[in-house]
CSV table of N, CA and C in Angstrom, one decimal:
chain,number,residue,atom,x,y,z
A,35,UNK,N,6.5,-2.6,-17.5
A,35,UNK,CA,5.5,-2.0,-16.7
A,35,UNK,C,6.1,-2.0,-15.3
A,36,UNK,N,6.2,-0.8,-14.8
A,36,UNK,CA,6.7,-0.6,-13.4
A,36,UNK,C,5.7,-0.6,-12.4
A,37,UNK,N,5.7,-1.5,-11.3
A,37,UNK,CA,4.7,-1.4,-10.3
A,37,UNK,C,5.0,-0.1,-9.4
A,38,UNK,N,3.9,0.5,-8.9
A,38,UNK,CA,4.0,1.7,-8.1
A,38,UNK,C,2.9,1.6,-7.1
A,39,UNK,N,3.4,1.6,-5.8
A,39,UNK,CA,2.4,1.6,-4.7
A,39,UNK,C,2.6,2.9,-3.9
A,40,UNK,N,1.5,3.5,-3.6
A,40,UNK,CA,1.5,4.6,-2.6
A,40,UNK,C,0.7,4.3,-1.4
A,41,UNK,N,1.4,4.4,-0.2
A,41,UNK,CA,0.8,3.9,1.0
A,41,UNK,C,0.7,5.2,1.9
A,42,UNK,N,-0.5,5.6,2.3
A,42,UNK,CA,-0.7,6.8,3.0
A,42,UNK,C,-1.4,6.5,4.3
A,43,UNK,N,-1.0,7.3,5.4
A,43,UNK,CA,-1.8,7.3,6.6
A,43,UNK,C,-2.3,8.6,6.9
A,44,UNK,N,-3.5,9.0,6.4
A,44,UNK,CA,-4.1,10.3,6.5
A,44,UNK,C,-4.0,10.9,7.9
A,45,UNK,N,-4.3,10.2,8.9
A,45,UNK,CA,-4.3,10.7,10.2
A,45,UNK,C,-3.0,11.3,10.6
A,46,UNK,N,-1.9,10.6,10.2
A,46,UNK,CA,-0.5,11.0,10.6
A,46,UNK,C,0.1,11.7,9.5
A,47,UNK,N,-0.4,12.0,8.4
A,47,UNK,CA,0.1,12.7,7.3
A,47,UNK,C,1.4,12.0,6.8
A,48,UNK,N,1.3,10.7,6.8
A,48,UNK,CA,2.5,10.0,6.3
A,48,UNK,C,2.2,9.5,4.8
A,49,UNK,N,3.3,9.6,4.0
A,49,UNK,CA,3.2,9.0,2.6
A,49,UNK,C,4.4,8.2,2.3
A,50,UNK,N,4.2,7.1,1.7
A,50,UNK,CA,5.3,6.2,1.3
A,50,UNK,C,5.0,5.8,-0.2
A,51,UNK,N,6.1,5.9,-0.9
A,51,UNK,CA,6.0,5.5,-2.3
A,51,UNK,C,7.0,4.3,-2.5
A,52,UNK,N,6.6,3.2,-3.1
A,52,UNK,CA,7.5,2.1,-3.3
A,52,UNK,C,7.1,1.3,-4.6
A,53,UNK,N,8.0,0.5,-5.1
A,53,UNK,CA,7.7,-0.3,-6.3
A,53,UNK,C,7.7,-1.8,-5.8
A,54,UNK,N,7.7,-2.0,-4.5
A,54,UNK,CA,7.8,-3.3,-4.0
A,54,UNK,C,6.7,-3.6,-3.0
A,55,UNK,N,6.0,-4.7,-3.3
A,55,UNK,CA,4.9,-5.2,-2.4
A,55,UNK,C,5.5,-5.5,-1.1
A,56,UNK,N,6.7,-6.1,-1.1
A,56,UNK,CA,7.4,-6.5,0.1
A,56,UNK,C,7.5,-5.3,1.0
A,57,UNK,N,7.8,-4.2,0.5
A,57,UNK,CA,8.1,-2.9,1.3
A,57,UNK,C,6.8,-2.5,1.9
A,58,UNK,N,5.7,-2.6,1.2
A,58,UNK,CA,4.3,-2.4,1.7
A,58,UNK,C,4.0,-3.2,2.9
A,59,UNK,N,4.4,-4.5,2.8
A,59,UNK,CA,4.1,-5.5,3.9
A,59,UNK,C,5.0,-5.0,5.2
A,60,UNK,N,6.3,-4.5,4.9
A,60,UNK,CA,7.0,-4.1,6.0
A,60,UNK,C,6.5,-2.9,6.7
A,61,UNK,N,6.1,-1.9,5.9
A,61,UNK,CA,5.5,-0.7,6.5
A,61,UNK,C,4.2,-0.9,7.2
A,62,UNK,N,3.3,-1.7,6.7
A,62,UNK,CA,2.1,-2.0,7.3
A,62,UNK,C,2.2,-3.1,8.4
A,63,UNK,N,3.3,-3.9,8.4
A,63,UNK,CA,3.4,-5.0,9.3
A,63,UNK,C,2.4,-6.0,9.1
A,64,UNK,N,1.9,-6.2,8.0
A,64,UNK,CA,0.9,-7.2,7.7
A,64,UNK,C,1.4,-8.2,6.6
A,65,UNK,N,1.0,-9.5,6.6
A,65,UNK,CA,1.4,-10.4,5.5
A,65,UNK,C,0.9,-10.0,4.1
A,66,UNK,N,1.6,-10.4,3.1
A,66,UNK,CA,1.3,-10.1,1.7
A,66,UNK,C,-0.2,-10.4,1.5
A,67,UNK,N,-0.7,-11.5,1.8
A,67,UNK,CA,-2.1,-11.9,1.5
A,67,UNK,C,-3.1,-11.0,2.1
A,68,UNK,N,-2.8,-10.4,3.2
A,68,UNK,CA,-3.7,-9.4,3.8
A,68,UNK,C,-3.6,-8.1,3.0
A,69,UNK,N,-2.4,-7.6,2.8
A,69,UNK,CA,-2.2,-6.3,2.1
A,69,UNK,C,-2.9,-6.3,0.7
A,70,UNK,N,-2.8,-7.5,0.0
A,70,UNK,CA,-3.4,-7.5,-1.3
A,70,UNK,C,-4.9,-7.3,-1.4
A,71,UNK,N,-5.5,-7.6,-0.2
A,71,UNK,CA,-7.0,-7.4,-0.1
A,71,UNK,C,-7.4,-5.9,0.0
A,72,UNK,N,-6.4,-5.1,0.4
A,72,UNK,CA,-6.7,-3.8,0.7
A,72,UNK,C,-6.1,-2.8,-0.4
A,73,UNK,N,-5.5,-3.4,-1.4
A,73,UNK,CA,-4.9,-2.5,-2.5
A,73,UNK,C,-6.2,-1.9,-3.3
A,74,UNK,N,-6.2,-0.6,-3.5
A,74,UNK,CA,-7.2,0.0,-4.3
A,74,UNK,C,-8.6,-0.1,-3.6
A,75,UNK,N,-8.6,-0.3,-2.3
A,75,UNK,CA,-9.8,-0.5,-1.6
A,75,UNK,C,-10.2,0.8,-0.8
A,76,UNK,N,-11.5,1.0,-0.6
A,76,UNK,CA,-12.0,2.1,0.2
A,76,UNK,C,-11.6,1.8,1.7
A,77,UNK,N,-11.4,0.6,2.0
A,77,UNK,CA,-11.1,0.2,3.4
A,77,UNK,C,-9.7,0.5,3.9
A,78,UNK,N,-9.5,0.9,5.0
A,78,UNK,CA,-8.1,1.2,5.5
A,78,UNK,C,-7.6,-0.1,6.3
A,79,UNK,N,-6.3,-0.3,6.1
A,79,UNK,CA,-5.6,-1.4,6.9
A,79,UNK,C,-4.8,-0.8,8.0
A,80,UNK,N,-5.4,-0.8,9.2
A,80,UNK,CA,-4.8,-0.2,10.4
A,80,UNK,C,-4.5,1.3,10.2
A,81,UNK,N,-5.4,2.0,9.4
A,81,UNK,CA,-5.2,3.4,9.2
A,81,UNK,C,-4.5,3.7,7.9
A,82,UNK,N,-3.9,2.6,7.2
A,82,UNK,CA,-3.2,2.8,6.0
A,82,UNK,C,-4.2,2.7,4.8
A,83,UNK,N,-3.9,3.6,3.8
A,83,UNK,CA,-4.6,3.4,2.5
A,83,UNK,C,-3.6,3.0,1.5
A,84,UNK,N,-3.8,1.9,0.8
A,84,UNK,CA,-2.9,1.4,-0.1
A,84,UNK,C,-3.4,1.5,-1.6
A,85,UNK,N,-2.7,2.3,-2.4
A,85,UNK,CA,-3.1,2.5,-3.8
A,85,UNK,C,-2.0,2.0,-4.8
A,86,UNK,N,-2.5,1.1,-5.8
A,86,UNK,CA,-1.6,0.7,-6.8
A,86,UNK,C,-1.7,1.7,-8.0
A,87,UNK,N,-0.5,2.4,-8.2
A,87,UNK,CA,-0.6,3.4,-9.3
A,87,UNK,C,0.3,2.9,-10.5
A,88,UNK,N,0.3,1.7,-10.7
A,88,UNK,CA,1.0,1.1,-11.8
A,88,UNK,C,0.7,1.7,-13.1
A,89,UNK,N,1.6,2.2,-13.8
A,89,UNK,CA,1.4,2.8,-15.1
A,89,UNK,C,1.5,1.8,-16.2
A,90,UNK,N,0.5,1.7,-17.0
A,90,UNK,CA,0.5,0.7,-18.2
A,90,UNK,C,1.1,1.5,-19.4
A,91,UNK,N,2.3,1.0,-19.9
A,91,UNK,CA,2.8,1.6,-21.1
A,91,UNK,C,1.9,1.4,-22.3
A,92,UNK,N,1.6,2.4,-23.0
A,92,UNK,CA,0.7,2.2,-24.1
A,92,UNK,C,1.6,2.2,-25.5
């Protein structure tokens, strides 16, 4: 099962795709425990929307 995160900043039309939570923390400049609270949330983290698109192999 491969992790897949999509980090978008709608206001600036930025999109990042990564398989590493560490990369998400570098992009948002926030610690891991903060980032984890915003994954798949309706809330934005400093304008960033974080979505976990991990595909579950069936």
